[in-house]
XYZ file of C-alpha atoms in Angstrom:
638
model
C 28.199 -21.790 -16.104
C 25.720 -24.026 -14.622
C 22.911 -21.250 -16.008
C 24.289 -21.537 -19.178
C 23.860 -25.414 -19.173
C 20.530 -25.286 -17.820
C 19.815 -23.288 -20.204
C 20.804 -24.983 -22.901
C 19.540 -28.507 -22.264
C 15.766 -27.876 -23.274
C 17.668 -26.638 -26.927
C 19.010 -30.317 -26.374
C 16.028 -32.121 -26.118
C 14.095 -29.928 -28.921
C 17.063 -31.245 -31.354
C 16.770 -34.734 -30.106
C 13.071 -34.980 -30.404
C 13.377 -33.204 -34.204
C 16.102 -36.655 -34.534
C 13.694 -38.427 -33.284
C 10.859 -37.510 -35.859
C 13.500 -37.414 -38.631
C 14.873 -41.459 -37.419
C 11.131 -42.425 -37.251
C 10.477 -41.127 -41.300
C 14.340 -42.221 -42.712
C 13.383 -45.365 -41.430
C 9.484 -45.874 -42.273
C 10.666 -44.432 -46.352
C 13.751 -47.532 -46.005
C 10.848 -49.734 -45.028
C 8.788 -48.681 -47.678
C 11.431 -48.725 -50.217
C 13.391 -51.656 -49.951
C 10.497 -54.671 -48.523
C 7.374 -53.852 -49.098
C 5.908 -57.072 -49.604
C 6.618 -58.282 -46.176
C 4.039 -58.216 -43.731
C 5.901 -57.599 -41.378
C 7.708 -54.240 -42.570
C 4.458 -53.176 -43.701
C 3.315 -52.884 -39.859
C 6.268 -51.852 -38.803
C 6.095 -48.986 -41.394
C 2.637 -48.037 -39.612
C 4.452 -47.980 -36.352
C 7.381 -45.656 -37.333
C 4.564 -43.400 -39.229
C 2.877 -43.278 -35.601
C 6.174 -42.075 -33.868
C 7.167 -39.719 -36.705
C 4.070 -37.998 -36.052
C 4.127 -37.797 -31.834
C 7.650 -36.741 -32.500
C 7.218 -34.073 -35.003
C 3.728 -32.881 -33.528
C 5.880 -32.714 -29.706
C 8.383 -30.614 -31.794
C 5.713 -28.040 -33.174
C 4.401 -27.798 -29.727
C 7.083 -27.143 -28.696
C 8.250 -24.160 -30.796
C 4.834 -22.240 -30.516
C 4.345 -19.605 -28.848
C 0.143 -19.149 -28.692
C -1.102 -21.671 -25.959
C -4.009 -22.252 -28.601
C -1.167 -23.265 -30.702
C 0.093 -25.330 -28.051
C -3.251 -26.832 -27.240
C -3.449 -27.826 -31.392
C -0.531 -29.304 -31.759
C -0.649 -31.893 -28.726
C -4.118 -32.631 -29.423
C -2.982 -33.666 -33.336
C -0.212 -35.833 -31.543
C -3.023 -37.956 -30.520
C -3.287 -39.347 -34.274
C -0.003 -40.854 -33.563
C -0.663 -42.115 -29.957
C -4.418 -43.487 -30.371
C -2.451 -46.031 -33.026
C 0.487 -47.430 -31.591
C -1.297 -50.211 -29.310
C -3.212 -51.615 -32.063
C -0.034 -51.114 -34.290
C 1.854 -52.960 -31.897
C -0.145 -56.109 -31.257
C -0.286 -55.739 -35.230
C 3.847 -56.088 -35.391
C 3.909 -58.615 -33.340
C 1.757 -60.783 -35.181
C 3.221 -59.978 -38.102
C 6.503 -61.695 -37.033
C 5.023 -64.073 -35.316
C 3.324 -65.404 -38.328
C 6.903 -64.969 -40.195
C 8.042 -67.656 -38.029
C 5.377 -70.192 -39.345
C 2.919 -69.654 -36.594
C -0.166 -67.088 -38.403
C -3.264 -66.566 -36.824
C -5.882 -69.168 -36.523
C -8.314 -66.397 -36.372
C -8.001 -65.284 -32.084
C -5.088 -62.440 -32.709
C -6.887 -61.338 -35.948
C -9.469 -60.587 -34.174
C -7.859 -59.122 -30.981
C -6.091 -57.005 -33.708
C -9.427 -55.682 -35.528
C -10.201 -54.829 -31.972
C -7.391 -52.905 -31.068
C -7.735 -50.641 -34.262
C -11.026 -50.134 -33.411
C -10.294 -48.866 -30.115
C -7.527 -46.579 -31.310
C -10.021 -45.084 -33.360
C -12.470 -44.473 -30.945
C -9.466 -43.061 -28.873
C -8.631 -40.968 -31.239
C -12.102 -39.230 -31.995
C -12.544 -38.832 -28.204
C -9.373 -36.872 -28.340
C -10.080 -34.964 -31.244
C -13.523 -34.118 -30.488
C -14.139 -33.953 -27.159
C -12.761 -33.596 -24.075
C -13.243 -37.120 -22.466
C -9.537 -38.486 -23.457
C -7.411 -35.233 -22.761
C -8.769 -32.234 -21.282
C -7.023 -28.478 -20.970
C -3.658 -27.666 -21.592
C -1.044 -27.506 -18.716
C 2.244 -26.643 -17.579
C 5.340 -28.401 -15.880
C 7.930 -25.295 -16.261
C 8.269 -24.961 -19.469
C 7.136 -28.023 -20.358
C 3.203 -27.845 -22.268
C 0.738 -30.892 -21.851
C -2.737 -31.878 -21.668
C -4.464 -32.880 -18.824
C -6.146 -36.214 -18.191
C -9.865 -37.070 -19.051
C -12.571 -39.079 -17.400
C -11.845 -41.913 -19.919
C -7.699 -41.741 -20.082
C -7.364 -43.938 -17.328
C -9.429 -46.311 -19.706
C -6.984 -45.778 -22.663
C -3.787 -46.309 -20.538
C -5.338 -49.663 -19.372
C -5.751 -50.723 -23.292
C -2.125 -49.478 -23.798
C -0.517 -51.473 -21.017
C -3.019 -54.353 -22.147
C -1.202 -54.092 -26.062
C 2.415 -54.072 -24.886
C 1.671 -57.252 -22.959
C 0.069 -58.670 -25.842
C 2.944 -58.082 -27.846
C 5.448 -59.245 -25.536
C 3.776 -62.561 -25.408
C 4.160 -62.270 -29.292
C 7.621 -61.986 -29.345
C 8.679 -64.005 -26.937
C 6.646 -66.586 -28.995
C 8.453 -65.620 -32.053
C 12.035 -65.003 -30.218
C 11.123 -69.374 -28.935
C 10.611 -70.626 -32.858
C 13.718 -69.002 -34.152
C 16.124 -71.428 -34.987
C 19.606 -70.397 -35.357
C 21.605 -68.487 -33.740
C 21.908 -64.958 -35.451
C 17.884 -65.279 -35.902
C 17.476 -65.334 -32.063
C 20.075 -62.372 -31.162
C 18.434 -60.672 -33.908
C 15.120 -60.757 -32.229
C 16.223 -60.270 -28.606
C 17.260 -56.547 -30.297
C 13.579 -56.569 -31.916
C 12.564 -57.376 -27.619
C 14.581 -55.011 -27.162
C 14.003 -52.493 -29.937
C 10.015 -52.813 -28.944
C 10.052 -50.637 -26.044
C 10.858 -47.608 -28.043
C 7.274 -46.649 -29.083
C 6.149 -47.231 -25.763
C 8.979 -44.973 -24.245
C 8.357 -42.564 -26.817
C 4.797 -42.242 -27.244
C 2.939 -43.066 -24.257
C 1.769 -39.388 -22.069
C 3.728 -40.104 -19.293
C 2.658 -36.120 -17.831
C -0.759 -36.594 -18.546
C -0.813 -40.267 -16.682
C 0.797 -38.476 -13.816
C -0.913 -35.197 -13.829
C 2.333 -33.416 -14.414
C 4.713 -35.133 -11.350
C 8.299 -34.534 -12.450
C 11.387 -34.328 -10.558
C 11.887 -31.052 -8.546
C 15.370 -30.451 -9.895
C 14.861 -28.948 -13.718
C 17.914 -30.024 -14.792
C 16.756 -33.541 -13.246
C 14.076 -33.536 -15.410
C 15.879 -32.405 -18.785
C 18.876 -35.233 -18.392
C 15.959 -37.745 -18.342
C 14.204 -36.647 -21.356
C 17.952 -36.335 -23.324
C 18.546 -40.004 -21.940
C 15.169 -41.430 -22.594
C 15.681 -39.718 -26.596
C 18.884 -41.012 -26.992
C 17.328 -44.624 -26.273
C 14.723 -44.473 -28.539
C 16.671 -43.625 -31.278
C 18.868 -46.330 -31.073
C 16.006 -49.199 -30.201
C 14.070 -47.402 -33.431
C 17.520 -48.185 -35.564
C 17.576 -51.558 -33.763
C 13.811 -52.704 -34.203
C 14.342 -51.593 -38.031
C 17.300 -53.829 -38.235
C 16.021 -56.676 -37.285
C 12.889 -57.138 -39.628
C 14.856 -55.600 -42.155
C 15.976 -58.952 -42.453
C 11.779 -60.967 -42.868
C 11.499 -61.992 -46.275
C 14.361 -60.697 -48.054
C 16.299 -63.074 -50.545
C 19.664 -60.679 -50.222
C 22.869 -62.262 -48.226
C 22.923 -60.388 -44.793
C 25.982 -58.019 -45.637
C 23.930 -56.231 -48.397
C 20.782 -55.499 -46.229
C 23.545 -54.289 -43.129
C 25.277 -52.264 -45.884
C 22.242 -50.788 -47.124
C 20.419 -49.626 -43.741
C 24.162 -48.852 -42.756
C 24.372 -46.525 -45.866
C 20.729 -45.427 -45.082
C 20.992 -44.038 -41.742
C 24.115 -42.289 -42.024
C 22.875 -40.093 -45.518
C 19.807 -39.778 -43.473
C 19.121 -39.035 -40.222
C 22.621 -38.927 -38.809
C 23.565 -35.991 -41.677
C 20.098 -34.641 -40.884
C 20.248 -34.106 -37.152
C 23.391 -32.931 -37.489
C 22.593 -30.228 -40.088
C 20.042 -29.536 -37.588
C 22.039 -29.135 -34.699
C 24.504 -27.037 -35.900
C 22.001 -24.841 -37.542
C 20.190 -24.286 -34.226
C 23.576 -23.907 -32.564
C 25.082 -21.201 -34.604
C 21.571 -19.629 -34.436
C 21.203 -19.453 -30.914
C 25.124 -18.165 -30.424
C 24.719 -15.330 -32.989
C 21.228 -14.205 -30.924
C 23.520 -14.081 -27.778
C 26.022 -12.344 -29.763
C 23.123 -9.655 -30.595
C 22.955 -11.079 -34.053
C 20.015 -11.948 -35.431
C 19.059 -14.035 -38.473
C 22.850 -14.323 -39.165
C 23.929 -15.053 -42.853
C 26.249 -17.638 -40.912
C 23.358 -19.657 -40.477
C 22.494 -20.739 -44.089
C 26.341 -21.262 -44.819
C 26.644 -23.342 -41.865
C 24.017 -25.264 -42.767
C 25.435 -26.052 -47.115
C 28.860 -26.586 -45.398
C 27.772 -29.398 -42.754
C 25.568 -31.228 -45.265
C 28.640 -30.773 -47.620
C 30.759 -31.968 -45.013
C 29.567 -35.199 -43.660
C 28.699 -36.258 -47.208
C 32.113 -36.223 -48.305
C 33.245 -37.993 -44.997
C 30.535 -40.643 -45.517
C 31.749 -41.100 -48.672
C 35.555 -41.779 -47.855
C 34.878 -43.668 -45.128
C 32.347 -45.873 -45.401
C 33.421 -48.553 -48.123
C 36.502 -48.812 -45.243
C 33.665 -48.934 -42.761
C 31.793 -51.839 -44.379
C 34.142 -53.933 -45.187
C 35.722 -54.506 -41.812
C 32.378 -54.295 -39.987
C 29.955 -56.180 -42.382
C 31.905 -58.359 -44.850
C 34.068 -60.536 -42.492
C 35.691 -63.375 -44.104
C 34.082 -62.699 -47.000
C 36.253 -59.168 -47.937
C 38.160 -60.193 -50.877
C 35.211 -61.779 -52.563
C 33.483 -58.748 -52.390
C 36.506 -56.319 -53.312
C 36.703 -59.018 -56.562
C 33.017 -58.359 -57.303
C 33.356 -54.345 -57.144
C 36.187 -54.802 -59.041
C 34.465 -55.721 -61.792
C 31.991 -53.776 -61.957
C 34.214 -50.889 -61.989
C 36.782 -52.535 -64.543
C 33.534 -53.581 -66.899
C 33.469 -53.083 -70.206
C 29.476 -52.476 -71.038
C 28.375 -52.477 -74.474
C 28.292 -48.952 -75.190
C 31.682 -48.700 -73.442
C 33.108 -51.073 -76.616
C 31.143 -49.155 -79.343
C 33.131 -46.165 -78.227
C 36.163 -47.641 -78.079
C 35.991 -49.528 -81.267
C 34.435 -46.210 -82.834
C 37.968 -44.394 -81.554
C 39.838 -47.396 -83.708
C 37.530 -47.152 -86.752
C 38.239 -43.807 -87.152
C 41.552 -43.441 -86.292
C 42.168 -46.281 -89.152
C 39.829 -44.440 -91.472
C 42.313 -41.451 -91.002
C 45.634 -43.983 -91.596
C 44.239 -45.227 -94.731
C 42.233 -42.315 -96.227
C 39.190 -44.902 -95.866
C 35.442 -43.001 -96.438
C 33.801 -45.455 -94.081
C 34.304 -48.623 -92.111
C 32.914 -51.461 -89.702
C 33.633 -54.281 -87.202
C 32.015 -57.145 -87.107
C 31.748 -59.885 -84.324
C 32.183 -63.621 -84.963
C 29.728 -65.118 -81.778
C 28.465 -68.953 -81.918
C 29.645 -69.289 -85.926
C 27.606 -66.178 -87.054
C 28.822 -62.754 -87.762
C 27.167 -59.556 -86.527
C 28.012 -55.897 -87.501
C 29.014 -53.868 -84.010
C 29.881 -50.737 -84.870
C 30.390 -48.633 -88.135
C 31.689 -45.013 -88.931
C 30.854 -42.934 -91.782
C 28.241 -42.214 -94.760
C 28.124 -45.343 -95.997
C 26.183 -48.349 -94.638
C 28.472 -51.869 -94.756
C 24.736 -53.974 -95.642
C 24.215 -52.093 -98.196
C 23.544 -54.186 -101.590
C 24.731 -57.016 -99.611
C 22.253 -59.592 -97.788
C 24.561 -60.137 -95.039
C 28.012 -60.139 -93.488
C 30.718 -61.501 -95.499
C 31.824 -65.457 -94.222
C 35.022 -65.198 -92.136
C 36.518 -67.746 -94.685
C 35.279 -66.924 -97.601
C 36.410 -63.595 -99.862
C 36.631 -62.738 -103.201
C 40.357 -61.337 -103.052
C 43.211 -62.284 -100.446
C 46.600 -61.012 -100.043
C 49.524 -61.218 -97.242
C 50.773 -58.088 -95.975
C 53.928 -57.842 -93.541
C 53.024 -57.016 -90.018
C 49.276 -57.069 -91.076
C 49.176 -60.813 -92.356
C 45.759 -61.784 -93.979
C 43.418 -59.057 -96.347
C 40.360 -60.121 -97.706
C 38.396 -57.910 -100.097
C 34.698 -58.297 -99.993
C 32.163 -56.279 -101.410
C 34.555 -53.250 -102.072
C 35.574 -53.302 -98.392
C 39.274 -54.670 -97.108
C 38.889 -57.032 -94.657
C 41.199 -57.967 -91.840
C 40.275 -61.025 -89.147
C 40.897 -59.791 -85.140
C 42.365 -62.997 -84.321
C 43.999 -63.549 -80.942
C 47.096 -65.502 -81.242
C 46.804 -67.173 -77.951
C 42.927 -68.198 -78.647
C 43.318 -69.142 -82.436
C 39.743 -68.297 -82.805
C 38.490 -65.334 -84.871
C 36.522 -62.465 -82.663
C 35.872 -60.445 -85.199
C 36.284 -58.737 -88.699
C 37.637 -55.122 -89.536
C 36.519 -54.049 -92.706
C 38.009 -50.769 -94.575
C 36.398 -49.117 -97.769
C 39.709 -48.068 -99.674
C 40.380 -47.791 -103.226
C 44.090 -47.877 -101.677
C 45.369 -51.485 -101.793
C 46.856 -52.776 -98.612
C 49.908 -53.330 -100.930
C 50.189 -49.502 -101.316
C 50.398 -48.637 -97.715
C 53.193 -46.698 -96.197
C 55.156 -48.510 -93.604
C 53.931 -46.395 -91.162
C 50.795 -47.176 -91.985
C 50.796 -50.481 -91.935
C 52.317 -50.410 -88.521
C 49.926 -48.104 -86.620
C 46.676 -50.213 -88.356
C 48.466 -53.506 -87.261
C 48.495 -51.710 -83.811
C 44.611 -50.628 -84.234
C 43.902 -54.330 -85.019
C 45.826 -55.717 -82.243
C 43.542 -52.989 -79.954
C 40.279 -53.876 -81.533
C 41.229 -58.053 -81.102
C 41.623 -57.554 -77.243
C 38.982 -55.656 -76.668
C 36.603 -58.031 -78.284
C 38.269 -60.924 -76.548
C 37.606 -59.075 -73.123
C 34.084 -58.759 -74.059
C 33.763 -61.912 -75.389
C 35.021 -63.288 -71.943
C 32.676 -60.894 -70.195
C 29.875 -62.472 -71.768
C 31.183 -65.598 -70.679
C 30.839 -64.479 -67.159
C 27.742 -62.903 -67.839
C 26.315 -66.184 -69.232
C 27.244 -68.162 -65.764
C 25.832 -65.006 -63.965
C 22.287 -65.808 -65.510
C 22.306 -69.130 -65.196
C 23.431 -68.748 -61.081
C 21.414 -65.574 -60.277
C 18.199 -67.537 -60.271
C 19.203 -70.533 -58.007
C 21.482 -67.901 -55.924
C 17.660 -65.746 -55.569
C 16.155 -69.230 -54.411
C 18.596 -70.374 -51.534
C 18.670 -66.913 -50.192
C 15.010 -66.732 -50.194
C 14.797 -69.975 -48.529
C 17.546 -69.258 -46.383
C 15.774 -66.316 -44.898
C 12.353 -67.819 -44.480
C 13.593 -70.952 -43.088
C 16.014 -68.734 -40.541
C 12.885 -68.068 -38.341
C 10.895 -71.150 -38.260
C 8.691 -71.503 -41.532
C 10.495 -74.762 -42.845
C 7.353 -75.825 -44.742
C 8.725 -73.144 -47.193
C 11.721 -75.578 -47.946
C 9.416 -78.076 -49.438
C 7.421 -75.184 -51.811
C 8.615 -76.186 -55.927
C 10.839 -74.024 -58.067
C 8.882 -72.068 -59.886
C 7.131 -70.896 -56.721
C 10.284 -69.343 -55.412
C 11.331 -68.026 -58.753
C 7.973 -65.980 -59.407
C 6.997 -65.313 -62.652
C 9.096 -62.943 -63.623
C 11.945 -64.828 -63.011
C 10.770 -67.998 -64.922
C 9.491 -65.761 -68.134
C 13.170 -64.277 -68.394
C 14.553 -68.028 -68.083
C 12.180 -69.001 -70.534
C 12.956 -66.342 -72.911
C 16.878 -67.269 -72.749
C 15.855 -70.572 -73.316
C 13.963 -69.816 -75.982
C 16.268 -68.034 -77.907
C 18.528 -70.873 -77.847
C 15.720 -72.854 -78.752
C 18.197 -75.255 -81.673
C 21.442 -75.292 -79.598
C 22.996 -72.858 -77.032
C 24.654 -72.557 -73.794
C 20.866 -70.349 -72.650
C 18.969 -73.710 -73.217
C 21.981 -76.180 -72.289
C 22.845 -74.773 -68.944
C 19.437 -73.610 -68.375
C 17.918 -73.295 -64.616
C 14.886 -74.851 -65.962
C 16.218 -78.091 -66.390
C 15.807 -78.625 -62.269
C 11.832 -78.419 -63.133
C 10.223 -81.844 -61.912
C 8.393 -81.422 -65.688
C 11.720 -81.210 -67.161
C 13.288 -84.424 -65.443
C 9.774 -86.535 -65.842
C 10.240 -85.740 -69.623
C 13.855 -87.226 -69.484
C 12.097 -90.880 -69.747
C 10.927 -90.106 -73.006
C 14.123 -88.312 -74.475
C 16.874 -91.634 -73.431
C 18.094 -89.506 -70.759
C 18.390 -86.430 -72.155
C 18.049 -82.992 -69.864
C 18.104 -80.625 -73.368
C 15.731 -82.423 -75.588
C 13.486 -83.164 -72.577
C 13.563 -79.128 -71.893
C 13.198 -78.889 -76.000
C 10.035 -80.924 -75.604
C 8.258 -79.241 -72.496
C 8.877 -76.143 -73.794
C 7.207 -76.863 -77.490
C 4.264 -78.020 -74.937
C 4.149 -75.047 -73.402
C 3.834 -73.240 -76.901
C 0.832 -75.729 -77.952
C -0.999 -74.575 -74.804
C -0.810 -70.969 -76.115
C -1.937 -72.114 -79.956
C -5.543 -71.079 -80.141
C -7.987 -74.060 -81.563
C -8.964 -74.622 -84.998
C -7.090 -73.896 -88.124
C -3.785 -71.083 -87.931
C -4.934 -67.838 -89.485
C -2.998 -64.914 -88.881
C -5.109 -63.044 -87.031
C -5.116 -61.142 -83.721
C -6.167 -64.475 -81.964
C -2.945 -66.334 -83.220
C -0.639 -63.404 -82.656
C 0.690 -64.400 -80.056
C 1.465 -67.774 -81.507
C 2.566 -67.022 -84.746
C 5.626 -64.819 -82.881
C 6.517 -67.632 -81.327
C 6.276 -70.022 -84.055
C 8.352 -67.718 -86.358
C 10.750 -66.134 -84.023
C 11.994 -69.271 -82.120
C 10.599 -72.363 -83.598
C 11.842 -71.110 -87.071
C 14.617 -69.139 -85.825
C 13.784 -65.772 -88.771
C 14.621 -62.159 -87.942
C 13.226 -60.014 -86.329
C 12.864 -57.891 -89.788
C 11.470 -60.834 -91.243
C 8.525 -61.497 -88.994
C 7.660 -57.935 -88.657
C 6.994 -57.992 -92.144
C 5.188 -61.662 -92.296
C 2.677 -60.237 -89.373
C 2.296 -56.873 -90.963
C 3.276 -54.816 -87.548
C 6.067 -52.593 -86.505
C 8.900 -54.169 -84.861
C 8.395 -52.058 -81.443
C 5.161 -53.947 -81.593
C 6.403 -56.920 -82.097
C 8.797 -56.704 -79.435
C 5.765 -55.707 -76.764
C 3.798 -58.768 -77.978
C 6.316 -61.095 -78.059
C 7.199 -60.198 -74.020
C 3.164 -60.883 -73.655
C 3.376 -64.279 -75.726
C 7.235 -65.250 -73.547
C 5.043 -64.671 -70.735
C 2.045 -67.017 -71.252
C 4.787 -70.077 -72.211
C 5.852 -69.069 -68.922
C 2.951 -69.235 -67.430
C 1.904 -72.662 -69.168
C 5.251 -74.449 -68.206
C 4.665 -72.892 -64.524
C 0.990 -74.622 -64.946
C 2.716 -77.947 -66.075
C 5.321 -78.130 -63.169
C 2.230 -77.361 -60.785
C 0.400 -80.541 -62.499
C 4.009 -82.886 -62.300
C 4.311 -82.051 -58.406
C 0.717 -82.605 -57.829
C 0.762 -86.056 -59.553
C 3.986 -86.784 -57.946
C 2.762 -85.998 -54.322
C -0.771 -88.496 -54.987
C 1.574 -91.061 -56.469
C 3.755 -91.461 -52.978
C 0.443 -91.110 -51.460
């Protein structure tokens, strides 16, 4: 029994040091995926490459069977080890500087130091035997020896990990609140993990390890199982630097992260090496069971993780905040997108079509006083002779039919209004090309297109409420982006960041998409009326002018901002006033699309490209303009 145990715990610590490699790259693609931009992830993404690399390289050692091999192997490890000291001190004044304290030039340096030093490290272990000399044994255990000049390195390790505990406990001192400093005692905590797992504790002590095997194996197991979870806890914690998402999506994520990652991983792994290793005891080799046991874990835990964990986070990471959430994934489950109402009013076109033996049809939606065609079925197009949409109150022919009410005839269609009887407004317009007069219609008939009006009426409502909510999502999604983002900067010290203006925080992407909305409700709209940009300092100074008035003031700054993109001299239409001539005749004079295409003699895919260009230099100009407002506001309190 006891042989079989000791035999089995160096299997153990092969599998946890293949977790180990596998938790080090899970978490350094997360880092790269999801917050980039941060300095901070982007060092500790170095650090996690460093320990995916003395991990994997330990478990390729490992598995050879050449002592050349061996020797290879431990010697490549030494890419991974020469760089986690200067990576370290690197980290920590990464977050350091996250709390408003950067470098006055001292650590920068210390840091270009460091690397330096890890690369000399590294060369000396590569190329010559100074660092690491010939390759050893502790049981079964391969290592390599110490050199003249390892004694040297260890002092420049130790000298790093004190460096970077002064860091952090410098960093842990300026958080402010309460969650920032528990979250950085785990980072304290979380930090000894590449020391633990990457420093050549064998070589250091020329291969002095407990006399009791076993001894030695449960300590290696232990000291594995610790650095995996102080990896998942260091990545936690500056998952968190300069992120503007509330704290239950970044949990949610990482959550989500490390279970379709390393945890399904490591366990394919295990039980692959497991059902290996019985079937060569069992005197079967290279068992079939293997590959099947392999498909049916991964299949396994994936359809575990995906019944459980929507339970999961919502009891561990939502709180108070659960049936807000369940409301929000609600909806987007119960949405109706706008290809999901083409189909469905498709379904009703043609099922009235068939009722009433009609060749073609349309319906049309009545938004903000104008009509617009939505969808249309069959050969013939609705626009065809005509130069627009029929009026909703205007027709050339009416008549009342029972249970149908209303028909229009317009341009040899029958038209019907999808009118809501609680709302009283008109949604839209169902229009039927029929020589069969409504009159005409069988009872049955009339009946089941009465009931495919009713159908088409609520589902435009719904979507017309939709866009409602979609409306006070734009307008609340930018100043939502804003408080998080200061929220999470202010969290660990940096409060100058409260005092940086709007369009700093917004970025320019943001403000050219608020701009755009804006300008497309350049005469009148809810885009321009409840617009985030009129919280711009630019916006209120212009109120003076405009008696008080937040919409013409915004009206006014943002006809500015197109005058700073008008090229001098006289308009031509040339490429020099392309850019302003879209603007001019797109939103200034409010023509088509079609239209403007045609006046500036270009495709309307090109249009489209250049008019994102010109939306994004009005951008740019008002961002210029709000720059010059809070400039002259600051020297006039001065």
């Amino acid at each position: 029994m006891f042989q079989a145990i000791n035999a089995g715990l160096p299997v153990v610590v092969q599998i946890l040091n293949a977790g180990n490699a596998i938790t080090a790259f899970s978490l350094l693609f997360y880092t790269l995926t999801f917050n980039l931009r941060e300095r901070s992830a982007r060092t500790l993404a170095l650090l996690l490459g460093c320990l995916a690399i003395v991990y994997a390289t330990d478990v390729l050692a490992g598995t050879a069977v050449l002592d050349s091999e061996k020797a290879l192997w431990l010697q490549v490890q030494w890419l991974g080890i020469s760089f986690v000291p200067a990576a370290y001190m690197h980290l920590s004044d990464a977050l350091l500087a996250a709390t408003g304290r950067p470098s006055r030039g001292r650590r920068h340096w210390v840091i270009r130091a460091g690397y330096l030093f890890s690369i000399l490290a590294f060369v000396l272990a590569a190329l010559t035997p100074q660092l690491i000399g010939e390759l050893s044994y502790v049981g079964p255990i391969a290592y390599r020896t110490a050199g003249p000049f390892f004694f040297a390195f260890a002092t420049f390790y130790l000298a790093s990990l004190s460096f970077t505990g002064v860091n952090l406990w410098r960093a842990y001192r300026r958080s402010l609140t309460k969650v920032s400093r528990r979250r950085m005692r785990y980072l304290m905590f979380g930090s000894l993990a590449p020391f633990l797992g990457t420093f050549p504790f064998l070589t250091a002590t020329g291969g002095l390890v407990p006399q009791v095997p076993s001894l030695t194996w449960i300590l290696l197991i232990g000291a594995n199982l610790l650095v995996a979870a102080q990896l998942v806890l260091m990545s936690y914690a500056v998952a968190y630097f300069g992120v503007s998402f509330p704290d239950r999506v970044v949990k949610a994520r990482l959550f989500q992260w490390i279970l379709r990652g390393p945890i399904v991983a490591s366990a394919t792994l295990a039980t692959t090496v497991l059902v290996n290793r019985v079937g060569i005891v069992l005197g079967v080799e290279n068992s079939r069971a293997v590959p099947i046991t392999m498909v049916a874990t991964i299949l396994a835990l994936q359809f575990i993780i995906t019944l459980a964990r929507p339970t999961v986070e919502r009891w561990l990471f939502y709180g108070q905040d659960r049936n807000d959430v369940e409301r929000l994934h609600l909806l987007e489950q119960r949405l109706l997108t706008s290809g999901d109402l083409r189909q469905y009013l498709e379904s009703i076109l043609n099922a009235a079509c068939d009722i009433t033996s009609a060749p073609s049809g349309f319906v049309a939606v009545v938004r903000e006083g104008t009509v617009e065609l939505e969808v249309a079925v069959g050969p013939e197009d609705p626009l065809e002779g005509a130069e627009d949409l029929p009026p909703v109150l205007l027709a050339e022919d009416q008549v009342e039919i029972e249970n149908l009410g209303a028909v229009f005839r317009w341009n040899g269609y029958w038209l019907t209004p999808l009118q809501a009887p609680e709302a009283g407004e008109v949604a839209g317009i169902l229009g039927l090309k029929t020589t069969v007069h409504p009159k005409d219609l069988e009872p049955e008939a009339v009946e089941g297109l009465s009931l495919l009006r009713e159908r088409a009426t609520v589902a435009l409502t719904n979507r017309a409420l939709q866009r409602e909510v979609f409306a006070a999502v734009d307008r609340l999604v930018p100043l939502v982006e804003e408080i998080q983002h200061m929220r999470s900067v202010a969290r660990y010290g940096n409060l100058q960041s409260l005092a940086l203006p709007f369009e700093k925080g917004t970025g320019d992407a943001g403000l050219a998409d608020l701009v755009k909305k804006a300008l497309g409700h350049y005469w009148g709209g809810p885009r321009l009326t409840a617009s985030p940009l009129l919280g711009l300092r630019v916006v209120r100074d212009a109120m003076v002018d405009h008696d008080g008035n937040a919409v013409n003031a915004l009206r006014s700054i943002l006809l500015t901002a197109i005058d700073r993109v008008r090229p001098g001299g006289e308009r031509r239409f040339t490429a020099e006033w392309m850019l302003y001539n879209i603007l001019e005749l797109k939103f200034l004079q409010g023509r088509k699309v079609r239209d403007v295409a045609m006046r500036l003699a270009m495709s309307e895919a090109d249009l489209y490209r250049k008019q994102k260009v010109a939306i994004e230099s009005v951008a740019k100009a008002m961002a210029e303009m709000e720059r010059e407002a809070t400039t002259s506001r600051k020297s006039g309190t001065t």
